[in-house]
mmCIF file of C-alpha atoms and ligand atoms in Angstrom:
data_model
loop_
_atom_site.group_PDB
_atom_site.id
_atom_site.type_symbol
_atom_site.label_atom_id
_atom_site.label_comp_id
_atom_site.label_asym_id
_atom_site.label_seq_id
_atom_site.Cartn_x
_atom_site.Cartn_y
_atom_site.Cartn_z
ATOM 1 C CA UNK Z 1320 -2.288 -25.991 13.168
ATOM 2 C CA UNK Z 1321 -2.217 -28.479 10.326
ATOM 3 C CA UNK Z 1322 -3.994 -26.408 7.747
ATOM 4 C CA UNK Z 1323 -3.537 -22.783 6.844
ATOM 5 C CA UNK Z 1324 -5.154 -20.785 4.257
ATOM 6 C CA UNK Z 1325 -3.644 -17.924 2.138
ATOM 7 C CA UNK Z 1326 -4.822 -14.708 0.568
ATOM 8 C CA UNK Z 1327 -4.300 -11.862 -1.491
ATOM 9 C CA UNK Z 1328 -7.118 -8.895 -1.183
ATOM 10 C CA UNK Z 1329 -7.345 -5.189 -2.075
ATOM 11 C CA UNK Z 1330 -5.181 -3.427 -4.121
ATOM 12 C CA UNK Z 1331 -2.308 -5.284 -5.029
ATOM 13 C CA UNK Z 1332 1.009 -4.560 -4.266
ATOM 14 C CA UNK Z 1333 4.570 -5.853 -5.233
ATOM 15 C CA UNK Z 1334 5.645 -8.468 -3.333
ATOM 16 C CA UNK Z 1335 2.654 -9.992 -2.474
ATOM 17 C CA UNK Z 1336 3.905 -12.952 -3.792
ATOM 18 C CA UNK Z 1337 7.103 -13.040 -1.693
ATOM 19 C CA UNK Z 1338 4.583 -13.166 1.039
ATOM 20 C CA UNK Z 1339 2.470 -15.696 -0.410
ATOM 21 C CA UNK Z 1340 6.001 -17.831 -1.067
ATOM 22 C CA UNK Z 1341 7.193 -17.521 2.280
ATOM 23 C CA UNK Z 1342 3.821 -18.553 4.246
ATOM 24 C CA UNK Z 1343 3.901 -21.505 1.905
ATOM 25 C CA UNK Z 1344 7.504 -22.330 2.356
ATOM 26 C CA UNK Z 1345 6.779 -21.874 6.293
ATOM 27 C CA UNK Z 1346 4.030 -24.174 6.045
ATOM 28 C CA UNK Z 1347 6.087 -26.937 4.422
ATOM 29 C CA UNK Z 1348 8.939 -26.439 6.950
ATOM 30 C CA UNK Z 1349 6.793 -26.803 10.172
ATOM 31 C CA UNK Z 1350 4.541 -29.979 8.053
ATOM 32 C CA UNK Z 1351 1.561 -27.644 7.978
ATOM 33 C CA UNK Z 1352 -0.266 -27.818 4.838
ATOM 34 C CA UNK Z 1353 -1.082 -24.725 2.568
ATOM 35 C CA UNK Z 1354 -3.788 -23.873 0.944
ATOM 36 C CA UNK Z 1355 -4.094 -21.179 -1.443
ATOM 37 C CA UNK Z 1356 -7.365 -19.276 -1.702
ATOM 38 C CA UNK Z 1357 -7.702 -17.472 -4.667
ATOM 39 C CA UNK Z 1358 -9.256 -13.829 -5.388
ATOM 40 C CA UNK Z 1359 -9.252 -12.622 -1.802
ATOM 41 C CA UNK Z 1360 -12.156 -12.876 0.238
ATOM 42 C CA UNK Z 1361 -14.192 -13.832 -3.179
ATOM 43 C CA UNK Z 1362 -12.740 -17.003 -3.485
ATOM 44 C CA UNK Z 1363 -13.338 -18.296 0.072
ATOM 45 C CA UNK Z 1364 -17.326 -17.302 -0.484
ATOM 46 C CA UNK Z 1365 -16.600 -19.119 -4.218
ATOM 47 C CA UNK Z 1366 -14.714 -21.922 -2.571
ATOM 48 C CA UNK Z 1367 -11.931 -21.030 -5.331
ATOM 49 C CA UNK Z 1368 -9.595 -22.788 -2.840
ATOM 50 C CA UNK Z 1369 -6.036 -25.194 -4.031
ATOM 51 C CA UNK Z 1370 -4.048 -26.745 -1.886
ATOM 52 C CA UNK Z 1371 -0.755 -25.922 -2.214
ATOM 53 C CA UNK Z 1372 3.286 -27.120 -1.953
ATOM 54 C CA UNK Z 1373 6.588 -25.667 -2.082
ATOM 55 C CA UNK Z 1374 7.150 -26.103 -5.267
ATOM 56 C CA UNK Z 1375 3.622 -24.003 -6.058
ATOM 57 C CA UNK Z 1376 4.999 -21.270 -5.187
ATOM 58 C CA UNK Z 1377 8.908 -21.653 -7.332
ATOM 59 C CA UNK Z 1378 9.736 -18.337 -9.251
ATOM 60 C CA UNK Z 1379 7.131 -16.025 -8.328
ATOM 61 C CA UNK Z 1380 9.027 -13.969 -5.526
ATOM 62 C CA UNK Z 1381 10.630 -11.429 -8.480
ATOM 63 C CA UNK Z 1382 7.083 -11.063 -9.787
ATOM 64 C CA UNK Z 1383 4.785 -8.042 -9.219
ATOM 65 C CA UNK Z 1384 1.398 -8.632 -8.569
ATOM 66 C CA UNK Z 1385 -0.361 -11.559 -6.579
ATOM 67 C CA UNK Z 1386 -0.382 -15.283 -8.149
ATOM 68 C CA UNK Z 1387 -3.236 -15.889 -5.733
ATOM 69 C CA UNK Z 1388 -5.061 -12.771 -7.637
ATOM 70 C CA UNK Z 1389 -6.978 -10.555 -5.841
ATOM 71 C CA UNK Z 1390 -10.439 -8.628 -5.907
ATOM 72 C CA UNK Z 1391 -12.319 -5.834 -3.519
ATOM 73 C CA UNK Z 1392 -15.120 -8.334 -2.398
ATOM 74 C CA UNK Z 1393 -18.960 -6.732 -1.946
ATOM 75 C CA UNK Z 1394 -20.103 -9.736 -0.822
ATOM 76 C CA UNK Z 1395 -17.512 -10.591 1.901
ATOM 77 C CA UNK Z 1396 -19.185 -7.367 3.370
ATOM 78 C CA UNK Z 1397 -22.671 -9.129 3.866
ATOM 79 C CA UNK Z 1398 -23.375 -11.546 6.449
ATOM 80 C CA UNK Z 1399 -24.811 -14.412 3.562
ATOM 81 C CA UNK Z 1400 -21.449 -13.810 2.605
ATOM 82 C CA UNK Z 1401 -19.531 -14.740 5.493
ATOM 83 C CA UNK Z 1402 -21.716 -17.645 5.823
ATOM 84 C CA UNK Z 1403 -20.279 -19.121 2.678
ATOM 85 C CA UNK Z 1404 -16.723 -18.477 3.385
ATOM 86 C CA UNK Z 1405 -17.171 -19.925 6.463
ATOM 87 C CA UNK Z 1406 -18.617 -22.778 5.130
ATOM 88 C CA UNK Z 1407 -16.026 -23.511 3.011
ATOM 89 C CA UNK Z 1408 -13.397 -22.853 5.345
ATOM 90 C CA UNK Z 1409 -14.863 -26.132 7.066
ATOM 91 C CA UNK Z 1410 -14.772 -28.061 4.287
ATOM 92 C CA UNK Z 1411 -11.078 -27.753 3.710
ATOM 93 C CA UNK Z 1412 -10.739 -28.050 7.511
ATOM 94 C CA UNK Z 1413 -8.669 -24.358 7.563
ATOM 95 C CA UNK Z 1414 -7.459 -24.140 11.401
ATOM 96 C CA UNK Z 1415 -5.872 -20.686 10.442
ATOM 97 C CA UNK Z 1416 -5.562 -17.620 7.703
ATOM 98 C CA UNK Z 1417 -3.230 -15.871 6.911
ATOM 99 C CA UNK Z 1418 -4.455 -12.740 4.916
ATOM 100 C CA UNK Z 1419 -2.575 -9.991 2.703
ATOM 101 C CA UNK Z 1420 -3.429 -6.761 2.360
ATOM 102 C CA UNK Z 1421 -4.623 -2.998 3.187
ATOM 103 C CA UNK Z 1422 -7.036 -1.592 6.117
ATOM 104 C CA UNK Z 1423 -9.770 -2.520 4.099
ATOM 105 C CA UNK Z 1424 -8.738 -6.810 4.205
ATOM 106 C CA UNK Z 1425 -7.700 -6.087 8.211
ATOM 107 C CA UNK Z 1426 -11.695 -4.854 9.099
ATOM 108 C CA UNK Z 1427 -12.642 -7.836 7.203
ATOM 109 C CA UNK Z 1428 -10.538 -10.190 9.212
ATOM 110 C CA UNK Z 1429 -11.235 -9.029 12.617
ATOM 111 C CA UNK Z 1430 -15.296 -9.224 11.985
ATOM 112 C CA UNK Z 1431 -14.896 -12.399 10.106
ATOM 113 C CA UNK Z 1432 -12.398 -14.429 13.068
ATOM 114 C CA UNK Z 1433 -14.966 -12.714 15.851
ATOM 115 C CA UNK Z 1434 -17.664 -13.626 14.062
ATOM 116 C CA UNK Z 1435 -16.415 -17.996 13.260
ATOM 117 C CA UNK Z 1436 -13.825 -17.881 16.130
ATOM 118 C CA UNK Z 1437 -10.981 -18.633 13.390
ATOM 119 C CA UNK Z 1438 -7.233 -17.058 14.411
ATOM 120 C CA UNK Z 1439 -6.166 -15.250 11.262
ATOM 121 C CA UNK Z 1440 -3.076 -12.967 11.388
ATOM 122 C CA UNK Z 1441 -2.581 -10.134 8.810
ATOM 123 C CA UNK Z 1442 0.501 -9.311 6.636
ATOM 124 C CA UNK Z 1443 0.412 -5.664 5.868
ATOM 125 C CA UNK Z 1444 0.165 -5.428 1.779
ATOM 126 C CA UNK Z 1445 -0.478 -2.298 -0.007
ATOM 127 C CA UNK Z 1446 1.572 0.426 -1.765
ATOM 128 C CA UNK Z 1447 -0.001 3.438 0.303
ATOM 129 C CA UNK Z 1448 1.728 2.243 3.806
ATOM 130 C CA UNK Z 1449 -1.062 3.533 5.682
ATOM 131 C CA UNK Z 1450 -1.161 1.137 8.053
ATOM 132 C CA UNK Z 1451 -0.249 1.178 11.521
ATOM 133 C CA UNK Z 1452 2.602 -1.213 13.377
ATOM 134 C CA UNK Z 1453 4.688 -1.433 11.013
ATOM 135 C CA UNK Z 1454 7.416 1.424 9.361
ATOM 136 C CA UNK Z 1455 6.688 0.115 5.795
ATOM 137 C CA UNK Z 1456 4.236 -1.628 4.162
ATOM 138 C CA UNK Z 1457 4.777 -4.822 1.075
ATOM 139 C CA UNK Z 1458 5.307 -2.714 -2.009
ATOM 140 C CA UNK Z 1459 5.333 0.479 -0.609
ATOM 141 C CA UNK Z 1460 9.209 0.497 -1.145
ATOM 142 C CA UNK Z 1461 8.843 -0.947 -5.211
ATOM 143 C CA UNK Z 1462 5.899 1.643 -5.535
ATOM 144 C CA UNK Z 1463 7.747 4.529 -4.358
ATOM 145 C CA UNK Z 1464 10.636 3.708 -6.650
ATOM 146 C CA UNK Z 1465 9.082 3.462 -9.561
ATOM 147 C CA UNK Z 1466 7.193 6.942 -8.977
ATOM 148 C CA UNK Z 1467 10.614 8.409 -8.726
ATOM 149 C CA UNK Z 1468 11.975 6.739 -12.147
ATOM 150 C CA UNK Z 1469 8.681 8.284 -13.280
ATOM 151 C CA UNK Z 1470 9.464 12.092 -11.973
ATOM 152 C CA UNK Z 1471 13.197 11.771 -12.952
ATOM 153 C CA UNK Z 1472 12.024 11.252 -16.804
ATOM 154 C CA UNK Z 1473 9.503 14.212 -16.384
ATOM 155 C CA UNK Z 1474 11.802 16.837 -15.285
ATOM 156 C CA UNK Z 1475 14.197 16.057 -18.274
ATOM 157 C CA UNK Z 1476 10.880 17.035 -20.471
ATOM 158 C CA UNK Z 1477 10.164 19.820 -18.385
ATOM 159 C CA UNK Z 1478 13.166 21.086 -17.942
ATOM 160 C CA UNK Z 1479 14.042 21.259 -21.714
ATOM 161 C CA UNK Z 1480 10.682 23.209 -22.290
ATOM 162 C CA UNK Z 1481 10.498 25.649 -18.810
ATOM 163 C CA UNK Z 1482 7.059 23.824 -17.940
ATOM 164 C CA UNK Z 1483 5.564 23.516 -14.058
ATOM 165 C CA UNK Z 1484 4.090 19.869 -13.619
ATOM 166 C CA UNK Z 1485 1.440 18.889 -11.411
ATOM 167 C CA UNK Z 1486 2.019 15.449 -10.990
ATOM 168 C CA UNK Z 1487 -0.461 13.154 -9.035
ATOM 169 C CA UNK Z 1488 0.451 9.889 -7.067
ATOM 170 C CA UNK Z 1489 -1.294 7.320 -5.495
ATOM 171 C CA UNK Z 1490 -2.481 6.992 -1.847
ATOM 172 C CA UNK Z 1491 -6.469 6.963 -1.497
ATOM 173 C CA UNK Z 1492 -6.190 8.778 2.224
ATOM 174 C CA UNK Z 1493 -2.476 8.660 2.580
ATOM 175 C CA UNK Z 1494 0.760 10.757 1.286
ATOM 176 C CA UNK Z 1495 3.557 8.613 1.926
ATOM 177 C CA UNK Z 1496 4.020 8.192 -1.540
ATOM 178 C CA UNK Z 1497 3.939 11.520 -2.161
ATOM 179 C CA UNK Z 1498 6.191 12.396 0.557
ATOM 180 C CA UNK Z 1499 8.705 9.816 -0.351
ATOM 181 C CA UNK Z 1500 9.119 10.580 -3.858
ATOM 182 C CA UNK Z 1501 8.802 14.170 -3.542
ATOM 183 C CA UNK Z 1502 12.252 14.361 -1.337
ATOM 184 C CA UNK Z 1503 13.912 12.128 -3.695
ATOM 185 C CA UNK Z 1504 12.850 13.384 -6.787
ATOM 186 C CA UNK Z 1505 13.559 16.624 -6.006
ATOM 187 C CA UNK Z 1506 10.060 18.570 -6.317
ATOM 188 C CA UNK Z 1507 9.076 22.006 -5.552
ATOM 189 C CA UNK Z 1508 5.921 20.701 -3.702
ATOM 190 C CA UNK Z 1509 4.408 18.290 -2.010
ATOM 191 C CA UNK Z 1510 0.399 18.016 -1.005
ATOM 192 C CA UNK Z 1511 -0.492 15.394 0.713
ATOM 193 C CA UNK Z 1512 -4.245 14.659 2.763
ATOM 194 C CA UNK Z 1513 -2.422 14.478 6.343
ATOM 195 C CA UNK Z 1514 -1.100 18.373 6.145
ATOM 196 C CA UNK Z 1515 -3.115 20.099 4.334
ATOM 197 C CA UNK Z 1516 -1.032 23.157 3.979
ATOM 198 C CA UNK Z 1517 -3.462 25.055 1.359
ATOM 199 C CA UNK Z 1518 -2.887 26.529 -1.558
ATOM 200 C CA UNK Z 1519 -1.532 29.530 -0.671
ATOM 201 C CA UNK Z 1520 1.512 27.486 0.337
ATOM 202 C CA UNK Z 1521 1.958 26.540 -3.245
ATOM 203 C CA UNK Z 1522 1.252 30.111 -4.494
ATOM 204 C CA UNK Z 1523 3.817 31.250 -1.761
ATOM 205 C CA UNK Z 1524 6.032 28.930 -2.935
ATOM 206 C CA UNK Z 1525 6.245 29.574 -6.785
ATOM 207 C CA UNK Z 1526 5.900 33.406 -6.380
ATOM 208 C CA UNK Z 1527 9.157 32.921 -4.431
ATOM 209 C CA UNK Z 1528 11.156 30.364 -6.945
ATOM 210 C CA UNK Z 1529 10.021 32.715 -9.779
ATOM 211 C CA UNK Z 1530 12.386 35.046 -9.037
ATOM 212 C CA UNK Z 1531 15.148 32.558 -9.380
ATOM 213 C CA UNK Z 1532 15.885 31.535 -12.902
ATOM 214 C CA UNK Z 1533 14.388 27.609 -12.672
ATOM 215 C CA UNK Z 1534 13.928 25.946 -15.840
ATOM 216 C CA UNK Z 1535 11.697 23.614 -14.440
ATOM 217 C CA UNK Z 1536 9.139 22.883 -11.249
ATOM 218 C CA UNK Z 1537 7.620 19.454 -10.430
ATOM 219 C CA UNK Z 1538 4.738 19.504 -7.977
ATOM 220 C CA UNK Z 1539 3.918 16.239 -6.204
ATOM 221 C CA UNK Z 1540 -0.080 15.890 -5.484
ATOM 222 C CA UNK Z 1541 -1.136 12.879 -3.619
ATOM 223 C CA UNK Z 1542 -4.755 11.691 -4.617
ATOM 224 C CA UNK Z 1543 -6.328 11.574 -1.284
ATOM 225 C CA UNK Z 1544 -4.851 15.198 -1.094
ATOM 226 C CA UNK Z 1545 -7.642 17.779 -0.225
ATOM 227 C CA UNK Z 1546 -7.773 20.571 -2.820
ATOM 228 C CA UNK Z 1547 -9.682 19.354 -5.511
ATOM 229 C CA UNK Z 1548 -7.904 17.234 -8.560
ATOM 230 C CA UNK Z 1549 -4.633 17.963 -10.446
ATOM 231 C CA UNK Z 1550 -6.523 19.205 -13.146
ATOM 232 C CA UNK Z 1551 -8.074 21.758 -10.345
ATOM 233 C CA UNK Z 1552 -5.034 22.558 -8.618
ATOM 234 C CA UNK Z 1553 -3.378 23.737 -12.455
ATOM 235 C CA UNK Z 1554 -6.752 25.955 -12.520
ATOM 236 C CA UNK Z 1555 -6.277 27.440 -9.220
ATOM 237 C CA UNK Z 1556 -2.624 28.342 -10.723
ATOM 238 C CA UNK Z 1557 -3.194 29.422 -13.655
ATOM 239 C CA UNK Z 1558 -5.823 31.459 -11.570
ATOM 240 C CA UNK Z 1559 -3.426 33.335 -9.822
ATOM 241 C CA UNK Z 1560 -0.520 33.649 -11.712
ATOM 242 C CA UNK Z 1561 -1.904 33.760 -15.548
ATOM 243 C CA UNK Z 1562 0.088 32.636 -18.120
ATOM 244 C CA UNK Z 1563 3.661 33.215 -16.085
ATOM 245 C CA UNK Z 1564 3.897 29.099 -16.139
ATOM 246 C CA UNK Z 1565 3.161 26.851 -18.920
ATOM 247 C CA UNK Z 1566 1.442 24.286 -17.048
ATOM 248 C CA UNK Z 1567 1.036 20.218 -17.384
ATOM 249 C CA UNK Z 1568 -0.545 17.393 -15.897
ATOM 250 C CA UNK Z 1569 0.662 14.061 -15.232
ATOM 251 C CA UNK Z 1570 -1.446 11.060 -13.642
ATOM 252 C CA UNK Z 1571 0.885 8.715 -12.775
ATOM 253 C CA UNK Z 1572 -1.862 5.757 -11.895
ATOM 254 C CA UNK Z 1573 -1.766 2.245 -11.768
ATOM 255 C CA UNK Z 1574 1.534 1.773 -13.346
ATOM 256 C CA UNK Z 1575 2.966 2.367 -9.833
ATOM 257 C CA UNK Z 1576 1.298 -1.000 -8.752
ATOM 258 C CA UNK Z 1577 2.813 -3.088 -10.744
ATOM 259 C CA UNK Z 1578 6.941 -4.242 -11.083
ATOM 260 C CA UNK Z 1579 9.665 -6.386 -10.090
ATOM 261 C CA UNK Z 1580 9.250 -5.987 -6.502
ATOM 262 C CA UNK Z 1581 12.619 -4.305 -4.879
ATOM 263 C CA UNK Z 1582 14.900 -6.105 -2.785
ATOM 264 C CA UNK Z 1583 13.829 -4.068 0.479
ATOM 265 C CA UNK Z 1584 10.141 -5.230 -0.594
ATOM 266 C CA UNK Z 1585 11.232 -9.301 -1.448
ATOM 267 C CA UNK Z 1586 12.824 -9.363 2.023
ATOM 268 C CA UNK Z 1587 10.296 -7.324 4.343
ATOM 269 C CA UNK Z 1588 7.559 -9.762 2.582
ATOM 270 C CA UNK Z 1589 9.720 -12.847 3.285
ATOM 271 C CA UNK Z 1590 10.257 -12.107 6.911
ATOM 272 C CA UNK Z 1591 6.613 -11.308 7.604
ATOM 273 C CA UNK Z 1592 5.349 -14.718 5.642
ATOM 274 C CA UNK Z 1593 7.601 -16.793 8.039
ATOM 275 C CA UNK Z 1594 6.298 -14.829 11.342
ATOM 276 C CA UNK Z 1595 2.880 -15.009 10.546
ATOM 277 C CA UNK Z 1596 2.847 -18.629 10.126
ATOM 278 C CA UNK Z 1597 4.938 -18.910 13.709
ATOM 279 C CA UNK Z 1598 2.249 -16.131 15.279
ATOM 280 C CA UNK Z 1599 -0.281 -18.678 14.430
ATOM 281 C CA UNK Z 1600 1.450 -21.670 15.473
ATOM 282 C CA UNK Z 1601 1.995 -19.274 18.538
ATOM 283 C CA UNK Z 1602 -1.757 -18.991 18.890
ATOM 284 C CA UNK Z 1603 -1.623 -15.615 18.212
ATOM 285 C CA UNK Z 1604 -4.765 -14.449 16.035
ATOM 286 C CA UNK Z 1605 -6.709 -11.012 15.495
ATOM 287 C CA UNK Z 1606 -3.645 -9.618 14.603
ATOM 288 C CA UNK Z 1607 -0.905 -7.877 12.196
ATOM 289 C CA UNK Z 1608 2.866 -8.468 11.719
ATOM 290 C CA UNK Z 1609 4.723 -5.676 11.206
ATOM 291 C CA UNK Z 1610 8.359 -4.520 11.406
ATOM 292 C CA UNK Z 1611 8.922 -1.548 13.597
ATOM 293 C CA UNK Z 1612 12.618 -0.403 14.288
ATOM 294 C CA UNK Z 1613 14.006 -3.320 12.952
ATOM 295 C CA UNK Z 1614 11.966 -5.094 15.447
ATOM 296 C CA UNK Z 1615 8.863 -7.901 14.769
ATOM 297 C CA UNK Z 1616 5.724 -6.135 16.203
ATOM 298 C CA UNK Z 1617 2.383 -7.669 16.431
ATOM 299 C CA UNK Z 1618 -0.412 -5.099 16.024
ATOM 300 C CA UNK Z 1619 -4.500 -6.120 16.808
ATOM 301 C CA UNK Z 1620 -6.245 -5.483 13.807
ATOM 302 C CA UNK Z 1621 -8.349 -3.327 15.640
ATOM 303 C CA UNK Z 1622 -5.321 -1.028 15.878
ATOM 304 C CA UNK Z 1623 -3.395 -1.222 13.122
ATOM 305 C CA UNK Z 1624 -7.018 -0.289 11.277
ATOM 306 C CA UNK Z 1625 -8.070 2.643 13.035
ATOM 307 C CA UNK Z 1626 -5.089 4.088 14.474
ATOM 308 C CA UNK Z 1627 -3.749 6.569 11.377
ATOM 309 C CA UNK Z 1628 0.066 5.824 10.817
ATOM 310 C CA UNK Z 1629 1.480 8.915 11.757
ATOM 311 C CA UNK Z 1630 3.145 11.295 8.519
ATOM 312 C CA UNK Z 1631 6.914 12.098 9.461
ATOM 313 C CA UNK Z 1632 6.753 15.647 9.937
ATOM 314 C CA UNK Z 1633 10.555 16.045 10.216
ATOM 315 C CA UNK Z 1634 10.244 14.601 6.546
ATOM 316 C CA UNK Z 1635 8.277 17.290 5.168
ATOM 317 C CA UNK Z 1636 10.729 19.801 6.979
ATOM 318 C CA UNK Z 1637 13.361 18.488 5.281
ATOM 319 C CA UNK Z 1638 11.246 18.243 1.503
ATOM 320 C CA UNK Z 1639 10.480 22.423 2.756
ATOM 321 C CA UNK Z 1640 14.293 23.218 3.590
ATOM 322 C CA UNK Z 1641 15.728 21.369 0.523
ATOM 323 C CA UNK Z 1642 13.509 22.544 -2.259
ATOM 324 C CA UNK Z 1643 13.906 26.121 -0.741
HETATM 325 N N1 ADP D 2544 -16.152 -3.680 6.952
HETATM 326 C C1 ADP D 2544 -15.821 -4.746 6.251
HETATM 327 N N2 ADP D 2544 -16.430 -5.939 6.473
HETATM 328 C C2 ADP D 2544 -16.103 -7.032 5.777
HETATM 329 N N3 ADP D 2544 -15.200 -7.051 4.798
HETATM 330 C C3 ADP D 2544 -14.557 -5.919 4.519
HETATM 331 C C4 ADP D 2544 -14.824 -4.692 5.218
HETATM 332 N N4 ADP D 2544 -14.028 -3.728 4.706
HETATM 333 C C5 ADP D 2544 -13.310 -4.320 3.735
HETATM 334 N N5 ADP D 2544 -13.610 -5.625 3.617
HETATM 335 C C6 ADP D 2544 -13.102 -6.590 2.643
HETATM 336 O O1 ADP D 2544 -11.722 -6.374 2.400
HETATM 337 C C7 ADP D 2544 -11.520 -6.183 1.003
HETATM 338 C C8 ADP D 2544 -10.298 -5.344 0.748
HETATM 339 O O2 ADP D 2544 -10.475 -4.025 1.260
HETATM 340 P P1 ADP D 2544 -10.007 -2.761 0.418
HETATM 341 O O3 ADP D 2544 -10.322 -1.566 1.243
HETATM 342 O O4 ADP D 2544 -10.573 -2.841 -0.949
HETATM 343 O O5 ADP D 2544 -8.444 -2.949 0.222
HETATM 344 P P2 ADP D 2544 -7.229 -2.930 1.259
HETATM 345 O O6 ADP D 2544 -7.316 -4.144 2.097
HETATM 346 O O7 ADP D 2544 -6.035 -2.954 0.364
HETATM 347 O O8 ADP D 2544 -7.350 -1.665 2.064
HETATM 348 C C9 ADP D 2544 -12.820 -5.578 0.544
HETATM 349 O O9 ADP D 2544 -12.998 -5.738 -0.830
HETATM 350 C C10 ADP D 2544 -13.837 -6.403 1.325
HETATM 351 O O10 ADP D 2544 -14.044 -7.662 0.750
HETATM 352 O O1 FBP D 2545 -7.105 -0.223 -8.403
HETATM 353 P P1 FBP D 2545 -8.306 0.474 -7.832
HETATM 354 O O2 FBP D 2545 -9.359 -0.471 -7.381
HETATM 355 O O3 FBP D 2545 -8.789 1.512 -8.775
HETATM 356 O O4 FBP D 2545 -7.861 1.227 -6.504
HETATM 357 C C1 FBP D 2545 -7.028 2.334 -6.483
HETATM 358 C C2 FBP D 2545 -6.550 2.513 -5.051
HETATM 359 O O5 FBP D 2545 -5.787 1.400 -4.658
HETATM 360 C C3 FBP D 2545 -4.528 1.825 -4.155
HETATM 361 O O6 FBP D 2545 -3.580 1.714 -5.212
HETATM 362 C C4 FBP D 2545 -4.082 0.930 -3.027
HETATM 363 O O7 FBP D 2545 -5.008 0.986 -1.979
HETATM 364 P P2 FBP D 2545 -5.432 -0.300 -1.165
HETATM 365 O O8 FBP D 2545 -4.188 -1.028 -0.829
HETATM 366 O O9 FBP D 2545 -6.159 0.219 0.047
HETATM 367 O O10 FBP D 2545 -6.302 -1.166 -1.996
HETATM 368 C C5 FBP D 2545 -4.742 3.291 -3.774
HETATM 369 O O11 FBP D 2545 -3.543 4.044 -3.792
HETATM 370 C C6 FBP D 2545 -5.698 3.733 -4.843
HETATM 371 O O12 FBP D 2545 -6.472 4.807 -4.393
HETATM 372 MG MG1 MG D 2546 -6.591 0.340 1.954
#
């Protein structure tokens, strides 16, 4: 390997740019050069492509967001497309990518590399951790926190006026943010896409705590969850229990993507920028880094794409038991 690209693509997520330091930094250390492709996959069809140092890369890894930008690339999905990026991957004389990012980036990679015979490993990137082969994500962990700053300040609002608050988190298919935030944030509920538990367990649920004198009740509503909107889920309520609850809604949105990474975040990025450099160097290719049990795990894209990242049911035992 004596040239590696780098990219950013999907949703962004803190500590991208931990990653995107440490792949550089790797580079440098084993004389490969970087280069820096900008805007995901839209920049290697644009040929939006710098070549990069160690010092490109100085005081960006306590920075949210991705310095390399990113974008959710149409064209990358067309076969004109991937004839340009291709192209321009020859003219820089890439022998390797390494790519950040969600499912979406991964199924992108493994058609692209079958398709040009280019190794490209993947560094899982994206706040919803819904990827496979690897316990957490990059920004999952910042994401999660600042959902649960978020919830803390709501309860002291609804606490001080009685009010039940539907609150809805990101995670497109997945409730791991949900989950997460729920058990430490103390909600009543939590509804996420994997489980759907129905209604009725949210109807059981507040008919129950009713009875006991709570000033307040936070429910926890992943996106991707599967009975209807917030804004539904407060009708449904309001449906069935009149006007016993004074009812809110809060859309948390895309201020969860952004933020001073976390430390857990900086250092699971850092690790998997420096052993996806090696994996190429390795000749490994069509594939994901991941931590798993404290252990390096590479995953085939193939996998870590279509295999769903199972939900911790012992998780939402616990969120059950403790919010009883
Ligand atoms: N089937 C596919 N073929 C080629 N490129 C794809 C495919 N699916 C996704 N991509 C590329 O990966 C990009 C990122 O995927 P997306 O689902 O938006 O985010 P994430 O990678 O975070 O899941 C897409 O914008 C597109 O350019
Ligand atoms: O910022 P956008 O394009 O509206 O996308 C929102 C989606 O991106 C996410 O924040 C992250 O998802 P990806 O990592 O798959 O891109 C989802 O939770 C959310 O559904
Ligand atoms: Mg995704």
């Amino acid at each position: 390997m004596e040239r590696i690209g780098v990219l950013t693509s999907g949703g962004d997520a803190p500590g991208m740019n931990a990653a995107i330091r440490a792949v550089v930094r790797t580079c440098v250390y084993y004389n490969i050069t970087p280069y820096g492709i900008y805007q995901g996959y839209e920049g290697l069809i644009q040929n939006d492509i710098k070549k990069m140092d160690a010092g490109s890369v100085k005081h960006i890894i306590h920075q949210g967001g991705t310095v390399l930008k990113s974008a959710r690339s149409l064209d990358f999905k067309t076969d004109e497309g991937m004839q340009k990026a291709w192209e321009n991957i020859q003219k820089h004389n890439l022998d390797g990518l390494v790519v950040i990012g969600g499912d979406g980036t991964f199924t992108g990679a493994m058609e692209f590399g079958e398709k040009f015979d280019l190794p490209i490993v993947g560094i899982p990137g994206t706040i919803d951790n819904d990827i496979y082969g690897t316990d957490f994500t990059v920004g999952f962990d910042t994401a999660v926190n600042t959902v649960v700053e978020a919830v803390d300040k709501i309860r002291d609002t609804a606490t001080s006026h009685n009010r039940l608050f539907f609150i809805e988190v990101m995670g497109r298919d997945a409730g791991f943010i949900a989950v997460y935030s729920g058990i430490a944030a103390g909600s009543e509920e939590i509804l996420i896409p994997e489980e759907d538990r129905g209604v009725e367990k949210l109807f059981e649920s507040l008919a129950r705590t009713s009875k006991r004198n709570k000033s307040s009740r936070l429910v926890i509503v992943a996106e991707g969850d599967n009975n209807g909107s917030v804004y539904d889920l407060e009708e449904k309520v309001k449906d069935e229990f009149g006007d016993r609850y004074e009812t809110k809604v809060t859309i948390l949105g895309h201020v969860q993507r952004g933020g001073r990474p976390s430390c857990a975040d900086r250092v699971l990025a850092s690790r998997l920028g420096v052993i996806a450099v090696e994996a190429l160097q390795d000749g490994k290719r069509d594939m994901m880094v991941g931590i798993r049990d404290r252990e390096i795990r590479y995953t085939d894209f193939e996998k870590a794409t279509k295999q769903n990242p199972k939900m911790d049911k012992e998780l939402l035992r616990i969120a059950d038991i403790i919010s009883i």
